[in-house]
Short mmCIF file of C-alpha atoms in Angstrom, two decimals:
data_model
loop_
_atom_site.label_atom_id
_atom_site.label_comp_id
_atom_site.label_asym_id
_atom_site.label_seq_id
_atom_site.Cartn_x
_atom_site.Cartn_y
_atom_site.Cartn_z
CA LYS A 1 -23.23 12.35 -38.10
CA ASN A 2 -24.42 12.79 -34.56
CA GLU A 3 -27.41 10.69 -33.59
CA VAL A 4 -28.24 13.09 -30.76
CA GLU A 5 -28.68 16.83 -31.22
CA GLN A 6 -29.18 19.26 -28.36
CA SER A 7 -30.33 22.86 -28.42
CA PRO A 8 -29.39 25.42 -27.49
CA GLN A 9 -25.64 24.87 -27.11
CA ASN A 10 -25.37 27.75 -24.66
CA LEU A 11 -28.03 29.38 -22.54
CA THR A 12 -27.89 32.31 -20.14
CA ALA A 13 -30.88 33.02 -17.91
CA GLN A 14 -31.80 35.34 -15.08
CA GLU A 15 -32.52 33.74 -11.73
CA GLY A 16 -36.17 32.70 -11.53
CA GLU A 17 -36.65 32.15 -15.26
CA PHE A 18 -38.23 29.01 -16.74
CA ILE A 19 -35.67 27.12 -18.82
CA THR A 20 -36.13 24.56 -21.59
CA ILE A 21 -33.38 22.42 -23.11
CA ASN A 22 -34.21 20.26 -26.11
CA CYS A 23 -32.88 16.93 -27.34
CA SER A 24 -33.65 15.33 -30.70
CA TYR A 25 -32.44 11.93 -31.84
CA SER A 26 -32.51 10.10 -35.13
CA VAL A 27 -32.57 6.44 -34.14
CA GLY A 28 -34.98 4.13 -32.38
CA ILE A 29 -34.16 4.01 -28.70
CA SER A 30 -35.13 2.06 -25.62
CA ALA A 31 -34.50 4.86 -23.13
CA LEU A 32 -33.20 8.39 -22.81
CA HIS A 33 -31.17 9.84 -19.96
CA TRP A 34 -30.63 13.42 -18.85
CA LEU A 35 -27.32 14.06 -17.11
CA GLN A 36 -25.89 17.09 -15.34
CA GLN A 37 -22.17 17.86 -15.50
CA HIS A 38 -21.01 20.21 -12.78
CA PRO A 39 -18.40 22.94 -13.38
CA GLY A 40 -15.89 20.72 -11.58
CA GLY A 41 -16.48 17.97 -14.14
CA GLY A 42 -18.52 15.44 -12.16
CA ILE A 43 -21.51 13.87 -13.94
CA VAL A 44 -24.78 13.10 -12.20
CA SER A 45 -27.74 11.22 -13.60
CA LEU A 46 -30.99 13.24 -13.41
CA PHE A 47 -33.65 11.19 -15.20
CA MET A 48 -34.20 8.07 -17.25
CA LEU A 49 -37.23 8.21 -19.56
CA SER A 50 -38.79 5.62 -21.81
CA SER A 51 -42.12 7.40 -22.16
CA GLY A 52 -44.16 10.30 -20.81
CA LYS A 53 -42.93 12.69 -18.17
CA LYS A 54 -40.97 12.71 -14.92
CA LYS A 55 -40.61 15.38 -12.26
CA HIS A 56 -38.03 15.81 -9.53
CA GLY A 57 -38.16 19.01 -7.55
CA ARG A 58 -37.84 21.91 -10.02
CA LEU A 59 -36.80 19.64 -12.87
CA ILE A 60 -39.26 18.18 -15.36
CA ALA A 61 -38.33 15.88 -18.24
CA THR A 62 -40.62 14.83 -21.08
CA ILE A 63 -40.21 12.53 -24.04
CA ASN A 64 -42.19 12.04 -27.26
CA ILE A 65 -41.12 8.72 -28.71
CA GLN A 66 -43.00 9.22 -32.00
CA GLU A 67 -41.35 12.60 -32.63
CA LYS A 68 -37.96 11.41 -31.28
CA HIS A 69 -37.73 14.42 -28.99
CA SER A 70 -37.19 15.11 -25.32
CA SER A 71 -37.16 18.29 -23.26
CA LEU A 72 -35.70 19.14 -19.88
CA HIS A 73 -37.39 22.01 -18.06
CA ILE A 74 -36.12 23.88 -15.02
CA THR A 75 -38.66 25.96 -13.15
CA ALA A 76 -37.61 28.93 -10.99
CA SER A 77 -33.98 28.64 -12.09
CA HIS A 78 -31.23 29.32 -9.57
CA PRO A 79 -27.49 30.03 -9.96
CA ARG A 80 -26.75 26.56 -8.54
CA ASP A 81 -28.45 25.11 -11.65
CA SER A 82 -25.51 26.42 -13.71
CA ALA A 83 -24.00 23.34 -15.33
CA VAL A 84 -23.81 21.44 -18.60
CA TYR A 85 -26.89 19.31 -19.28
CA ILE A 86 -26.35 16.25 -21.44
CA CYS A 87 -28.88 14.08 -23.23
CA ALA A 88 -27.98 10.42 -23.81
CA VAL A 89 -29.93 7.83 -25.74
CA ALA A 90 -29.74 4.11 -25.12
CA LEU A 91 -30.07 1.89 -28.15
CA THR A 92 -31.32 -1.66 -27.89
CA GLY A 93 -28.03 -3.30 -27.13
CA ASN A 94 -25.45 -1.92 -24.79
CA GLN A 95 -24.51 1.35 -26.40
CA PHE A 96 -25.21 4.92 -25.47
CA TYR A 97 -24.95 7.97 -27.71
CA PHE A 98 -24.50 11.35 -26.07
CA GLY A 99 -25.34 14.87 -27.11
CA THR A 100 -22.64 17.53 -26.90
CA GLY A 101 -24.43 19.21 -24.01
CA THR A 102 -26.12 22.51 -23.24
CA SER A 103 -24.12 24.91 -21.11
CA LEU A 104 -26.48 26.76 -18.76
CA THR A 105 -25.52 29.86 -16.80
CA VAL A 106 -28.05 31.32 -14.38
CA ILE A 107 -27.27 34.89 -13.32
CA PRO A 108 -28.40 36.13 -9.89
CA ASN J 1 -21.02 3.03 -0.40
CA ALA J 2 -18.21 4.86 -2.18
CA GLY J 3 -20.00 4.59 -5.54
CA VAL J 4 -17.67 4.62 -8.55
CA THR J 5 -14.04 5.30 -7.69
CA GLN J 6 -11.81 6.35 -10.57
CA THR J 7 -8.07 6.98 -10.34
CA PRO J 8 -5.93 8.90 -11.06
CA LYS J 9 -7.59 12.32 -11.41
CA PHE J 10 -4.76 13.73 -13.51
CA GLN J 11 -2.01 12.08 -15.56
CA VAL J 12 0.62 13.29 -17.99
CA LEU J 13 2.26 10.75 -20.28
CA LYS J 14 4.86 10.84 -22.98
CA THR J 15 4.07 9.37 -26.38
CA GLY J 16 4.59 5.63 -26.32
CA GLN J 17 4.18 5.17 -22.58
CA SER J 18 1.57 2.80 -21.22
CA MET J 19 -0.70 3.23 -18.24
CA THR J 20 -3.84 1.89 -16.61
CA LEU J 21 -6.83 3.93 -15.48
CA GLN J 22 -8.52 2.27 -12.55
CA CYS J 23 -12.27 2.04 -12.02
CA ALA J 24 -13.98 0.31 -9.13
CA GLN J 25 -17.58 0.23 -7.94
CA ASP J 26 -18.99 -1.19 -4.72
CA MET J 27 -22.66 -1.35 -5.77
CA ASN J 28 -22.53 -4.84 -7.35
CA HIS J 29 -23.38 -3.36 -10.75
CA GLU J 30 -23.29 -5.68 -13.74
CA TYR J 31 -22.67 -3.01 -16.35
CA MET J 32 -19.50 -0.93 -16.46
CA SER J 33 -18.19 1.28 -19.22
CA TRP J 34 -15.47 3.72 -20.21
CA TYR J 35 -16.01 6.98 -22.09
CA ARG J 36 -13.83 9.77 -23.35
CA GLN J 37 -14.97 13.38 -23.48
CA ASP J 38 -13.38 15.76 -25.97
CA PRO J 39 -14.14 19.48 -26.49
CA GLY J 40 -17.13 20.01 -28.79
CA MET J 41 -17.99 16.32 -28.81
CA GLY J 42 -20.29 14.25 -26.68
CA LEU J 43 -19.08 11.44 -24.48
CA ARG J 44 -18.01 8.51 -26.63
CA LEU J 45 -18.03 4.90 -25.55
CA ILE J 46 -14.63 3.16 -25.58
CA HIS J 47 -15.35 -0.28 -24.10
CA TYR J 48 -18.02 -1.78 -21.91
CA SER J 49 -18.74 -4.90 -19.88
CA VAL J 50 -22.01 -6.57 -18.94
CA GLY J 51 -20.45 -8.78 -16.27
CA ALA J 52 -17.27 -10.41 -15.06
CA GLY J 53 -15.40 -12.02 -17.94
CA ILE J 54 -17.48 -10.24 -20.62
CA THR J 55 -16.24 -7.16 -22.47
CA ASP J 56 -17.03 -5.57 -25.80
CA GLN J 57 -15.95 -2.65 -27.94
CA GLY J 58 -17.72 0.64 -28.14
CA GLU J 59 -17.50 3.47 -30.64
CA VAL J 60 -13.79 4.34 -30.23
CA PRO J 61 -11.89 1.25 -28.97
CA ASN J 62 -8.60 1.56 -30.87
CA GLY J 63 -5.55 1.99 -28.64
CA TYR J 64 -7.37 0.84 -25.51
CA ASN J 65 -7.67 -2.50 -23.78
CA VAL J 66 -9.97 -3.65 -20.96
CA SER J 67 -10.61 -6.69 -18.83
CA ARG J 68 -13.23 -7.56 -16.20
CA SER J 69 -11.93 -10.22 -13.86
CA THR J 70 -14.24 -9.21 -11.00
CA THR J 71 -17.64 -7.51 -10.76
CA GLU J 72 -16.06 -4.58 -8.92
CA ASP J 73 -13.15 -3.59 -11.16
CA PHE J 74 -12.93 -2.49 -14.80
CA PRO J 75 -9.48 -1.07 -15.64
CA LEU J 76 -8.73 0.71 -18.91
CA ARG J 77 -5.26 0.22 -20.37
CA LEU J 78 -3.51 2.51 -22.82
CA LEU J 79 -0.98 0.29 -24.52
CA SER J 80 1.14 2.94 -26.26
CA ALA J 81 -0.12 6.44 -25.57
CA ALA J 82 -0.58 8.88 -28.45
CA PRO J 83 -1.36 12.63 -28.40
CA SER J 84 -4.78 11.81 -29.91
CA GLN J 85 -5.62 10.11 -26.62
CA THR J 86 -5.41 13.38 -24.72
CA SER J 87 -8.90 13.64 -23.26
CA VAL J 88 -11.00 13.41 -20.13
CA TYR J 89 -11.96 9.83 -19.33
CA PHE J 90 -15.01 8.73 -17.36
CA CYS J 91 -15.93 5.35 -15.99
CA ALA J 92 -19.62 4.61 -15.40
CA SER J 93 -21.66 1.76 -13.98
CA SER J 94 -25.30 0.76 -13.87
CA PRO J 95 -27.26 -1.98 -12.11
CA GLY J 96 -28.63 -3.49 -15.31
CA LEU J 97 -30.97 -6.39 -15.73
CA GLY J 98 -28.65 -8.80 -17.44
CA ALA J 99 -28.15 -7.32 -20.88
CA SER J 100 -31.03 -4.87 -20.44
CA TRP J 101 -29.01 -2.41 -18.46
CA TRP J 102 -30.38 0.55 -20.33
CA GLY J 103 -33.59 0.26 -18.34
CA SER J 104 -31.76 1.26 -15.16
CA GLU J 105 -32.96 4.42 -13.54
CA LYS J 106 -29.51 5.81 -13.00
CA LEU J 107 -26.04 5.82 -14.38
CA PHE J 108 -23.25 6.28 -11.88
CA PHE J 109 -20.12 8.08 -13.05
CA GLY J 110 -16.63 8.29 -11.65
CA SER J 111 -15.09 11.72 -11.11
CA GLY J 112 -13.04 11.62 -14.30
CA THR J 113 -9.38 11.43 -15.31
CA GLN J 114 -7.75 14.28 -17.19
CA LEU J 115 -5.07 12.70 -19.37
CA SER J 116 -2.48 14.60 -21.38
CA VAL J 117 -0.16 12.83 -23.80
CA LEU J 118 2.83 14.88 -24.89
#
């Protein structure tokens, strides 16, 4: 059983489109992270959320603790946004559980 | 700052061989961890440490050993490699607030090690 479910698994978009990636989790958490894994394999941390909403450039992340759901939005998508986006939840303790990722391809 | 330095990038082992994956960070982070990434599965925690001299098991610890003698280094040892350990391995660190590391704004990952066990 996976505590973290992401949707969709794969996503193809035209450049300029608004993109939404969803993350649902089944356990109580203290924080949620969104990560970006580049085609070369490197992983970069995008956001940490414990409540509400955060924005960085064209990226917006929201979390609803009561509904156990988070979304990552990309406005005005660009081919350089093509990557795998991973949701990770931090339990109280020292453990993380990761989603399997959403593979995004943005076509020029 | 170099961030998190992970070596080697690629390694091929024969069944039964042992090896150590190196991980070092120069950010004075308390929390360090090792993950493996397999196709169709999310990253899974192998072992973690909340400070020098303190380590604990994660979700998939069997066949792996760790130690944390300094704040900077957190090596992962494969004692007797098996084909099931073929995977991509990532080291990560975080500033942490004692044991409350999950409140950190960022996780810092190494570049990964692609390990094949034949």
